[in-house]
XYZ file of N, CA and C in Angstrom:
735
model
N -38.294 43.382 9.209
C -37.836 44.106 8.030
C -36.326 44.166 8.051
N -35.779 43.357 7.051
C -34.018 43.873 6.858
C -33.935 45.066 5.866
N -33.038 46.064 6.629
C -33.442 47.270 5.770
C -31.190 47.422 5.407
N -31.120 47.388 4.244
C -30.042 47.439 3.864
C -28.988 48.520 3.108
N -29.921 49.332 3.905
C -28.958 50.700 3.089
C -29.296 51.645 4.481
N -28.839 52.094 5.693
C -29.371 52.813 6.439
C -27.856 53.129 6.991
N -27.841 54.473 6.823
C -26.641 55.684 7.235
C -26.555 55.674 8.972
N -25.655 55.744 9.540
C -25.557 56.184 10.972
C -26.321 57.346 11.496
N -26.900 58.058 10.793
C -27.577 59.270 11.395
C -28.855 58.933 11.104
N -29.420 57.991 10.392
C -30.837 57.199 10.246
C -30.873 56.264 11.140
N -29.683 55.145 11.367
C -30.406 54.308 12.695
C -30.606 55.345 13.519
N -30.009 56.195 14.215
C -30.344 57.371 15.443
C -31.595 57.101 15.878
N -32.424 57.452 14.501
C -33.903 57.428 14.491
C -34.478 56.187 15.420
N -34.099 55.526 14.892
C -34.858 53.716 15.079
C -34.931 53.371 17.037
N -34.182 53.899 17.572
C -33.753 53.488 18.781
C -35.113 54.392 19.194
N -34.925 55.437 18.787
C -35.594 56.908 19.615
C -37.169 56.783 19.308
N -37.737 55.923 18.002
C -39.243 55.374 17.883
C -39.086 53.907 18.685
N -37.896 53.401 19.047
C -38.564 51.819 20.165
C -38.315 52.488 21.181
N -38.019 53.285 21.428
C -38.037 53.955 22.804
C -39.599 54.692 22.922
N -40.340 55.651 22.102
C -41.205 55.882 22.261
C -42.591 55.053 21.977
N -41.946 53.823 21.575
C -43.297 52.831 21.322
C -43.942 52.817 19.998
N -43.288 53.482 18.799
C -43.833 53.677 17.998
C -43.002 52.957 16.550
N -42.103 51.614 17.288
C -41.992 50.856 16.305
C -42.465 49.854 15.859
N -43.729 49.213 15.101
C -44.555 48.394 14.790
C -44.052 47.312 13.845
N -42.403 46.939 13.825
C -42.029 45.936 13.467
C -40.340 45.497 13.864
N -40.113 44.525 13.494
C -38.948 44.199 13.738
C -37.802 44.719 12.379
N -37.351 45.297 13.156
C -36.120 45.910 12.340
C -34.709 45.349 12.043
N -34.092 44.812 11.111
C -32.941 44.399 11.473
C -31.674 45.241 10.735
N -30.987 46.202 10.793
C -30.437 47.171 10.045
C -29.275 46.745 9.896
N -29.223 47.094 8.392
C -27.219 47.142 7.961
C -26.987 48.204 7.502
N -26.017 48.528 8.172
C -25.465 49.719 8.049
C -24.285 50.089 7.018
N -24.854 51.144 5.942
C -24.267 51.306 4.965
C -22.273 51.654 4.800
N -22.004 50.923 3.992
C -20.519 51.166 4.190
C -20.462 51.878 2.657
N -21.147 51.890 1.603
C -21.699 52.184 0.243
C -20.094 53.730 0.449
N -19.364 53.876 -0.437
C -18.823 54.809 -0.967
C -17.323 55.361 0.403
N -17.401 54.408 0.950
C -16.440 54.433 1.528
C -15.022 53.645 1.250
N -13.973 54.184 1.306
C -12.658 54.190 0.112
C -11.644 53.366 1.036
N -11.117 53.626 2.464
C -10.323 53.275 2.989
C -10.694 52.318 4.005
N -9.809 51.573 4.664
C -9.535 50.838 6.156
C -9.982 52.397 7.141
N -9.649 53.175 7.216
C -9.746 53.698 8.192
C -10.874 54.340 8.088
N -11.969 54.477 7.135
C -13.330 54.649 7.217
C -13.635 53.974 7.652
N -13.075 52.242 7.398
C -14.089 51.351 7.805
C -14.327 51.224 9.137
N -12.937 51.297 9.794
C -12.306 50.819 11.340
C -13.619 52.243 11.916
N -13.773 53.658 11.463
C -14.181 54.451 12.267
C -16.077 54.250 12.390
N -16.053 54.015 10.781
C -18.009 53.635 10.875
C -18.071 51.991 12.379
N -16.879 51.550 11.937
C -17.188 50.334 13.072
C -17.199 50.773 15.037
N -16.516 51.723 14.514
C -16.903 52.361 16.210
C -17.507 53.220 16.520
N -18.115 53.584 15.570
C -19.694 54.315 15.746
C -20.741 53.711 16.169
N -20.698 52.195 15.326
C -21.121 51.117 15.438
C -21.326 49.991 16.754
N -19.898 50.634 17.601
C -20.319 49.583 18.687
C -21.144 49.718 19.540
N -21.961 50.834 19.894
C -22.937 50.983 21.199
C -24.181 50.092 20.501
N -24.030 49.870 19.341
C -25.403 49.514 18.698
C -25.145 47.758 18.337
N -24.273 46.958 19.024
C -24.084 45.844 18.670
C -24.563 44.711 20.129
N -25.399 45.524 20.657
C -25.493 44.482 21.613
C -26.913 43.165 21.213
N -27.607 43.590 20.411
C -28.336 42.044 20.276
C -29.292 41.423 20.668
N -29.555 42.140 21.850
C -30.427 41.892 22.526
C -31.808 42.052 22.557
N -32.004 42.519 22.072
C -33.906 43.459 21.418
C -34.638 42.727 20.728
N -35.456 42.360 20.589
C -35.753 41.203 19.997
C -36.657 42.140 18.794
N -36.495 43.431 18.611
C -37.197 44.517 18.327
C -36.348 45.275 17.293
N -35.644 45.560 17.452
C -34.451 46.331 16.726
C -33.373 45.739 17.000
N -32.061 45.282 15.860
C -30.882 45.042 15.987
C -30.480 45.731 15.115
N -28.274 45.165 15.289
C -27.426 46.189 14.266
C -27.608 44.868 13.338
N -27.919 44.134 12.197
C -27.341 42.898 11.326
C -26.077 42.857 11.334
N -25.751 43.842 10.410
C -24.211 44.003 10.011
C -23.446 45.310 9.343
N -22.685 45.285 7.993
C -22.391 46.084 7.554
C -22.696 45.878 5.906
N -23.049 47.176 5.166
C -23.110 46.862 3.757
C -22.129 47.164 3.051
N -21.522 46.263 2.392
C -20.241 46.821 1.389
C -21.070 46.765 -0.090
N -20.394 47.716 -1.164
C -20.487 47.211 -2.244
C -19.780 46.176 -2.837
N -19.806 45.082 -3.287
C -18.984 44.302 -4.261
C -18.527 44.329 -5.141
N -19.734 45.161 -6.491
C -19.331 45.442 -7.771
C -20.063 46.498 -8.140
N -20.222 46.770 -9.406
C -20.929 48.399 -9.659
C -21.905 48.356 -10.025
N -22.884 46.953 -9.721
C -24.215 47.481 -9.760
C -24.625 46.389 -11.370
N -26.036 47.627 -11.388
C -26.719 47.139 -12.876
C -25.438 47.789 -14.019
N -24.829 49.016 -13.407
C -24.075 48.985 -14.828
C -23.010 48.872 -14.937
N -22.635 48.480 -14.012
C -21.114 47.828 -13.910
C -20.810 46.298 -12.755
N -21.714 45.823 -12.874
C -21.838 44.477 -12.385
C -20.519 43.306 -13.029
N -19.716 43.275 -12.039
C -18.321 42.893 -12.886
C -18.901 41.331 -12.902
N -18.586 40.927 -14.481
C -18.801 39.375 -15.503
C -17.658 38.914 -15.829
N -17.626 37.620 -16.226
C -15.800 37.328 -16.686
C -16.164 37.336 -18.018
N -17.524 37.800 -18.754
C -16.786 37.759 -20.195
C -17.183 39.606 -20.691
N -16.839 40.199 -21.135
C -17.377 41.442 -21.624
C -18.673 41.891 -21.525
N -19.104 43.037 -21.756
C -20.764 43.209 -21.698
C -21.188 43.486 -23.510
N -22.754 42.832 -23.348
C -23.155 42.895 -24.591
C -22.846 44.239 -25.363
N -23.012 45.748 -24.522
C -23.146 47.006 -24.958
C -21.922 47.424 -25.126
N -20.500 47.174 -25.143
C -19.093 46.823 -24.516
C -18.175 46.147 -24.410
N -18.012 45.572 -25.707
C -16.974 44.871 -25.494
C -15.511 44.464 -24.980
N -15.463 45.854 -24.749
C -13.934 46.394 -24.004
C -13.635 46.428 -22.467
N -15.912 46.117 -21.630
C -15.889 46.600 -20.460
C -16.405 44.811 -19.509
N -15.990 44.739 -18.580
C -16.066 43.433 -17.868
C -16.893 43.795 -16.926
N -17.122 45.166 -16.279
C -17.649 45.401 -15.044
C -16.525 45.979 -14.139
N -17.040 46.319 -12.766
C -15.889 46.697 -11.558
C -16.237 45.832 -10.714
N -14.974 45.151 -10.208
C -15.525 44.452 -8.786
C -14.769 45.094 -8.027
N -15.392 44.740 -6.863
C -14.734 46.419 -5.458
C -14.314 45.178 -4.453
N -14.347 44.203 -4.608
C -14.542 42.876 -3.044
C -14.756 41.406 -3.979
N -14.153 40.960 -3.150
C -13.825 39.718 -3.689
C -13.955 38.434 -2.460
N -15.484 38.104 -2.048
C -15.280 37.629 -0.527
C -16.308 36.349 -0.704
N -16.484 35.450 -0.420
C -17.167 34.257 -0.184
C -18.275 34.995 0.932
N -19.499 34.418 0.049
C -20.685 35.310 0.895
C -21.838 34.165 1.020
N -23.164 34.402 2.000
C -24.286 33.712 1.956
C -25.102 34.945 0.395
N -25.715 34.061 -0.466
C -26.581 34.579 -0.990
C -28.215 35.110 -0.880
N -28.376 36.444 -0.958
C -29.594 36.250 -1.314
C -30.555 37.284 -2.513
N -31.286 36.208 -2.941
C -31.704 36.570 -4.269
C -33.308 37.627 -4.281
N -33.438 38.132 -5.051
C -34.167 39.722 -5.113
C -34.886 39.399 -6.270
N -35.605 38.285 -6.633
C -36.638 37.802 -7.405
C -37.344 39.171 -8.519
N -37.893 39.710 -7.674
C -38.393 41.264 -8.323
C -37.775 42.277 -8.969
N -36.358 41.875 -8.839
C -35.559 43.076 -8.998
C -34.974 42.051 -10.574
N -35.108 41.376 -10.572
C -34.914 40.587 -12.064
C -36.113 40.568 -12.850
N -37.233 40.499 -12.347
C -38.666 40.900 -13.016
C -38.953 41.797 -13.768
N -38.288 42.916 -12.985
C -38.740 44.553 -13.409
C -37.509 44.984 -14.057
N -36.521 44.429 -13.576
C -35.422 45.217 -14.431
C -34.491 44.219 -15.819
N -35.444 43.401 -16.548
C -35.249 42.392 -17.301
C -34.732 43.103 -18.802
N -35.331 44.116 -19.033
C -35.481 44.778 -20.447
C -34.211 45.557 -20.882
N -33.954 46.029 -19.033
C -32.566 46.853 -19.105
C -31.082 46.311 -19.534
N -31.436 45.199 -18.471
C -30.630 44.269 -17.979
C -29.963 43.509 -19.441
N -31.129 43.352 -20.271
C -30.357 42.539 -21.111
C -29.656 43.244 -22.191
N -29.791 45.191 -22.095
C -29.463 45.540 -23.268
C -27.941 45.967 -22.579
N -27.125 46.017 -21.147
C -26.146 45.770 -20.803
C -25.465 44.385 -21.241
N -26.094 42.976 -20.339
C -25.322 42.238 -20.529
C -25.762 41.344 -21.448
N -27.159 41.183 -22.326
C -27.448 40.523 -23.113
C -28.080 39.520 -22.642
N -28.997 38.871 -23.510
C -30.306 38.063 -23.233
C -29.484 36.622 -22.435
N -28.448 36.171 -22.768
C -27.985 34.826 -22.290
C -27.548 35.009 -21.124
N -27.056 36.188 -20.560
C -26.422 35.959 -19.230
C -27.963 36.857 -18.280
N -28.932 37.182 -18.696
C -29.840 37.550 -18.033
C -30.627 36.112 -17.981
N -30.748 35.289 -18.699
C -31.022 34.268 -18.111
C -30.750 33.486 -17.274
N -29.083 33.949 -16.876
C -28.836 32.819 -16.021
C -28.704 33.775 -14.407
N -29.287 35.030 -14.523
C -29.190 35.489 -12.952
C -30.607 35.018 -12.002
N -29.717 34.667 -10.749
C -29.956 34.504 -9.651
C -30.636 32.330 -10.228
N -29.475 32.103 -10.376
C -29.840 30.861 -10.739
C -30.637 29.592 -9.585
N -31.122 29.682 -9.190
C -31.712 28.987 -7.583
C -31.741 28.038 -7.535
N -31.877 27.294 -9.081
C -31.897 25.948 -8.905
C -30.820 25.125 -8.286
N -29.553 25.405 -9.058
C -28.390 25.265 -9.471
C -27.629 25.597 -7.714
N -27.685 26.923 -7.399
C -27.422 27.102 -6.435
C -27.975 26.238 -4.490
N -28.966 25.549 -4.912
C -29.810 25.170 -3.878
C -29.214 23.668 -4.320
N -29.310 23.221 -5.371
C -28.832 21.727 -5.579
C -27.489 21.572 -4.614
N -25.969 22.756 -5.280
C -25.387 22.421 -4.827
C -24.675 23.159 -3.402
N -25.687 23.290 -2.451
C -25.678 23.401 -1.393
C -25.270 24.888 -0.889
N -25.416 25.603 -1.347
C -24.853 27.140 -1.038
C -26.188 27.611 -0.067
N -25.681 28.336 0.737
C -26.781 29.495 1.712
C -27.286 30.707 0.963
N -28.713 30.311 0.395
C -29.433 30.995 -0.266
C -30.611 31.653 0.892
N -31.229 32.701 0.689
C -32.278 33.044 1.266
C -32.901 33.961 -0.046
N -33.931 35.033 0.355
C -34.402 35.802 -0.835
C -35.403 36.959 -0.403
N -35.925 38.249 -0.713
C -36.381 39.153 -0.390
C -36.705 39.913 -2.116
N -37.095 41.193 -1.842
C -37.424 42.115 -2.598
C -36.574 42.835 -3.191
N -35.463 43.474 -2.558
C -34.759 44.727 -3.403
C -35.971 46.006 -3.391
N -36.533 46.015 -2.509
C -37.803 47.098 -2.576
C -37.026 48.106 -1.996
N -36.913 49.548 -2.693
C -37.550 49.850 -3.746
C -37.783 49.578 -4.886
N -36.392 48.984 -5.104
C -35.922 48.935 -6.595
C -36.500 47.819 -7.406
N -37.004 46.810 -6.674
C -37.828 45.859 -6.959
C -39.301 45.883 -6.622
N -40.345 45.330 -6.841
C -41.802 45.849 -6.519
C -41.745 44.434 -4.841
N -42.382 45.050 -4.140
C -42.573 44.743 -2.637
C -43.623 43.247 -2.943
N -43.622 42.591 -1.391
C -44.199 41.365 -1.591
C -43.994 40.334 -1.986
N -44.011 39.522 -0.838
C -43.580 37.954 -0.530
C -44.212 36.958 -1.662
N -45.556 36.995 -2.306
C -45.755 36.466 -3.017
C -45.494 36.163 -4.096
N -45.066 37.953 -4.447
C -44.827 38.212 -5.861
C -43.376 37.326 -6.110
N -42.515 37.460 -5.061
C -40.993 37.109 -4.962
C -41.043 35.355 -5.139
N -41.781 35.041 -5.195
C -42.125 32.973 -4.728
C -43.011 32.975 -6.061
N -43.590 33.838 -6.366
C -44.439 33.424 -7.547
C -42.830 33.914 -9.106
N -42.184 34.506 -8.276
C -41.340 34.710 -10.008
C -40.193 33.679 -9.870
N -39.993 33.127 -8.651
C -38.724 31.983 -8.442
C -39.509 30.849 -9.178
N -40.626 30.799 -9.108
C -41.181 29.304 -9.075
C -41.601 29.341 -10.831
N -41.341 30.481 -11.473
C -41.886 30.795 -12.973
C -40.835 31.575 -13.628
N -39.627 32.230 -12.775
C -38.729 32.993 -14.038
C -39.568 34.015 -14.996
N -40.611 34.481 -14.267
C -41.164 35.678 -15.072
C -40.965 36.680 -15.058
N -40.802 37.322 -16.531
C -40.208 38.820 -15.978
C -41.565 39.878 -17.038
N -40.667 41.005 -16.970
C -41.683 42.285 -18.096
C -41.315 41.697 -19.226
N -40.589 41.059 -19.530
C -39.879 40.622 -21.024
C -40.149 39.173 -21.448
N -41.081 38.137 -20.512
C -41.166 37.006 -20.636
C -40.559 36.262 -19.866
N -40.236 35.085 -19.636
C -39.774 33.505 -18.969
C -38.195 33.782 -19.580
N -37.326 33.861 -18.461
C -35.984 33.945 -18.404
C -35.014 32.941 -17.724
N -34.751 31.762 -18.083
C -33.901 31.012 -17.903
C -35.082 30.088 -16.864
N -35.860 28.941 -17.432
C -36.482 28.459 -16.641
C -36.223 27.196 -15.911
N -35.059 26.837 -16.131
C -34.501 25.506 -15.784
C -34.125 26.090 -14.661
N -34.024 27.283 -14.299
C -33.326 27.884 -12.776
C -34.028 27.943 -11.862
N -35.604 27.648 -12.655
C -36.604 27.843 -11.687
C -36.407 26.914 -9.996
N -37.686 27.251 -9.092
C -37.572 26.250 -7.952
C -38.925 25.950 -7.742
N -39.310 25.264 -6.810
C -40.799 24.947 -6.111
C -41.167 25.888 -5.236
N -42.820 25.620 -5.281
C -43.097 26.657 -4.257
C -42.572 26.548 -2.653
N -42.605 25.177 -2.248
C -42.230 25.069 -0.847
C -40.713 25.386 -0.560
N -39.965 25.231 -1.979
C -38.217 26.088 -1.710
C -38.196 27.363 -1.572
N -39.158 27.769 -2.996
C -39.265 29.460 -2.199
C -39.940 29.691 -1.511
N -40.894 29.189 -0.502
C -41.121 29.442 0.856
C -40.049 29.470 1.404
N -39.277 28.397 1.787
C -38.085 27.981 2.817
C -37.243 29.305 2.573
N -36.851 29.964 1.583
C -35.921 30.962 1.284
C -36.413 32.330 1.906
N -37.585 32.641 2.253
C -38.105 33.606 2.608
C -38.519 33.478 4.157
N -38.521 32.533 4.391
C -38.748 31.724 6.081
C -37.243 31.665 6.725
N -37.176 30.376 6.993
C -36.171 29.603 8.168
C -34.652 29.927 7.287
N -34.670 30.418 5.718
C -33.089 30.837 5.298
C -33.189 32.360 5.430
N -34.087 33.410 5.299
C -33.662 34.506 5.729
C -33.681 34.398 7.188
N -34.185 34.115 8.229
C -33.848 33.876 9.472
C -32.514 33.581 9.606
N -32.062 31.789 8.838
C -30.748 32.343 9.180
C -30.031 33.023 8.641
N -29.949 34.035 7.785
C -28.802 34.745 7.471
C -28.661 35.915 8.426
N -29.951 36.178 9.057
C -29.797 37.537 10.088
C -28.848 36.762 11.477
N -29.094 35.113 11.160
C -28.261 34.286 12.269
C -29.179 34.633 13.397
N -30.289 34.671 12.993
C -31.630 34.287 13.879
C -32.375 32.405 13.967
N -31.902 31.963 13.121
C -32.734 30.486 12.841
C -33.022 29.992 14.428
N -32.739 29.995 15.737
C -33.235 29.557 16.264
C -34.448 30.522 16.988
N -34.795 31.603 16.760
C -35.774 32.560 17.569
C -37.082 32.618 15.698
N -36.660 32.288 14.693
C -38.317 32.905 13.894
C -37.601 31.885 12.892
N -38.787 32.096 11.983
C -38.765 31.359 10.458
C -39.723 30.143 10.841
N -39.932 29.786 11.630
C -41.144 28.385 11.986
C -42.407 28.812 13.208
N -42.890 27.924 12.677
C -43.901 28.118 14.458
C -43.259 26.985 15.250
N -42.764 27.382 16.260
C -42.503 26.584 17.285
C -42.290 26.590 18.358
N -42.767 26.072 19.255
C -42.858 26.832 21.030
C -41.415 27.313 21.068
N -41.583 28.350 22.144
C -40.152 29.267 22.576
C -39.828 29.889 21.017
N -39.824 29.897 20.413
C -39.281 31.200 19.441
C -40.836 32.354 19.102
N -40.019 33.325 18.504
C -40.846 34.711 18.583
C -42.173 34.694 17.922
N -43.511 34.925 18.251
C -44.707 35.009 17.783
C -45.012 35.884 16.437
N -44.524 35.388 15.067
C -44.910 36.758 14.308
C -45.101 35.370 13.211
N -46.380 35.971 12.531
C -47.001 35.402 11.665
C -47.775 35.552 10.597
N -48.247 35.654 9.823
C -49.145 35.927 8.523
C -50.223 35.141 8.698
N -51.696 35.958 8.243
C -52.854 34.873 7.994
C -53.174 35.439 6.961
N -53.524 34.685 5.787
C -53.996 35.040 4.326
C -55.575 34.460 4.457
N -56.246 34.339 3.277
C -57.200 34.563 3.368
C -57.611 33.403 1.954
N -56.454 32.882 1.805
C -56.634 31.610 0.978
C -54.998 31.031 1.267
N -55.031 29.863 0.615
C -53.838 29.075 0.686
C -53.151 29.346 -0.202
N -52.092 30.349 -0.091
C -50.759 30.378 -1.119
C -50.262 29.206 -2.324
N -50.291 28.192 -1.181
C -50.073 27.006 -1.919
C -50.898 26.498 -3.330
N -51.902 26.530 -2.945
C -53.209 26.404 -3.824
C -53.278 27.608 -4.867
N -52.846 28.627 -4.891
C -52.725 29.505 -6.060
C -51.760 29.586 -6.891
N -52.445 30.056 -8.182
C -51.099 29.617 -9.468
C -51.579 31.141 -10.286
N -50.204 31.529 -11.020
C -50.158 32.594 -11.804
C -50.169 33.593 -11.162
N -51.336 34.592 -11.542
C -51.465 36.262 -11.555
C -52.173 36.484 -9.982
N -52.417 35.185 -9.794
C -53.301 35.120 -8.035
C -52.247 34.892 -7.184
N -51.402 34.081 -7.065
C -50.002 34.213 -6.574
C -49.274 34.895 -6.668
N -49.041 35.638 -7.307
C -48.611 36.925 -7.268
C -49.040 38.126 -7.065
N -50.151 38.303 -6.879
C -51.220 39.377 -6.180
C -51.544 39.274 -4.931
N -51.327 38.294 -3.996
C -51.886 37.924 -3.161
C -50.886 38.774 -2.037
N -51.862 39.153 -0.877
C -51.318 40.151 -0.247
C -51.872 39.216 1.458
N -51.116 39.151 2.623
C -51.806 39.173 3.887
C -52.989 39.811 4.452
N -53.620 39.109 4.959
C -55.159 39.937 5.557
C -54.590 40.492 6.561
N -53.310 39.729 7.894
C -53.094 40.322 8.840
C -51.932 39.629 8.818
N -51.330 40.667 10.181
C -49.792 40.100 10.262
C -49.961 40.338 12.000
N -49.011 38.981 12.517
C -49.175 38.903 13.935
C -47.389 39.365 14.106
N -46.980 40.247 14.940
C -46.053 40.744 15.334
C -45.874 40.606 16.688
N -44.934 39.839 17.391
C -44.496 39.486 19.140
C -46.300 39.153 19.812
N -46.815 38.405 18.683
C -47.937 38.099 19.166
C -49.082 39.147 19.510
N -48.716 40.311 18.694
C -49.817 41.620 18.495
C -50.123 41.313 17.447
N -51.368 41.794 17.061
C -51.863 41.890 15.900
C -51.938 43.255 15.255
N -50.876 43.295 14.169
C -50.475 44.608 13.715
C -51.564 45.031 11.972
N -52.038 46.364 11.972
C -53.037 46.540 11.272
C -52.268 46.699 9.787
N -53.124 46.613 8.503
C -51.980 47.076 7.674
C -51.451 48.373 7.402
N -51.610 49.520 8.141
C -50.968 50.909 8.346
C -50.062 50.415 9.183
N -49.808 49.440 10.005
C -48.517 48.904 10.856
C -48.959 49.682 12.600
N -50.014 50.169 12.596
C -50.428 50.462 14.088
C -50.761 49.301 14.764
N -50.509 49.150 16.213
C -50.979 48.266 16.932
C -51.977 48.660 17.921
């Protein structure tokens, strides 16, 4: 689980359940930098930060740090004006060459909103995958859960269809199913800069796996996107779906 919004007084927690045995997955935490103004916030959250950078756990790590970039759904800075706004471009807070990754669900569910900010043409062209994967950028992809609805399928079934609450949104951006596999496999692996320990089966890297109960591959539409794991193998346990082992 990459969990991307977690405060210094919430990891606390995380150490103190793998210490008591009662963490039933792999955790990889970034630690929120969200509303912090200066260098010298940053420099101090970073040395709060260092007892927790060693790496080693194959159980719990630190990932990194979360900055904001821009202001979001309603101030998501665009270079041309917003549909609701003509006067307003957005805020950008950071300006940095990044690996991408795209939140499939979170364009699904929030399609209706989305376009009465920036308007139906530039909601078509978010999280473009095609475009981006052609020309070689570090893409991976996940949920945005909460804010997006949870599940690997659902996230591979809307890359591969551009479906949202509002209909088919920019479908030339679409991808294949075996790309959005790869984006949810061996490219979120590497962005945690794990690719050589998970994302494949392959001797010497970490035992964690999914068994479904039909072939992903083989399903199309409302079944691909419903489709949930029967079980999940964790460091080679077999973890229940309440997450007890």
């Amino acid at each position: 689980m990459r969990d991307c919004a977690v405060t210094p007084d919430d990891y606390a927690v995380l150490p103190a359940a793998r210490e008591a045995r009662a963490l039933n997955t792999r955790v990889r935490a970034l630690i929120s930098a969200l509303g912090l103004t200066s260098k010298v916030q940053v420099e101090d959250l970073l040395d709060t930060m260092e007892d927790w950078r060693d790496g080693s756990d194959p159980w719990l790590q630190v990932w990194g740090v979360k900055f904001g970039l821009d202001g979001g759904l309603e101030a998501g800075a665009t270079e041309e004006p917003y549909a609701c706004d003509h006067a307003f471009s957005g805020t950008l807070t950071w300006d940095l060459g990044v690996p991408v990754t795209i939140q499939q669900p979170l364009l699904h569910d929030t399609a209706e909103v989305e376009e009465g900010f920036w308007g139906p043409e530039r909601v078509a062209r978010l999280f473009p995958a095609r475009g981006w994967l052609d020309l070689g950028a570090q893409v991976s992809a996940g949920s945005d859960f909460p804010v997006g609805q949870f599940g690997v399928m659902r996230s591979v079934w809307g890359l591969t269809t551009r479906q949202t609450v509002i209909g088919v949104k920019g479908p030339e951006h679409a991808i294949t199913y075996d790309e959005a596999l790869t984006l949810h496999t061996t490219q979120a692996a590497r962005l945690c800069g794990e690719e050589n320990l998970r994302g494949t089966l392959t001797p010497g890297r970490l035992a964690d796996r999914t068994i479904w109960d039909q072939d992903p591959a083989l399903c199309h539409g409302d079944a691909l996107r419903d489709l949930n794991p029967t079980h999940t193998v964790v460091g080679g346990l077999l973890v229940t779906p309440a997450g007890m082992r």
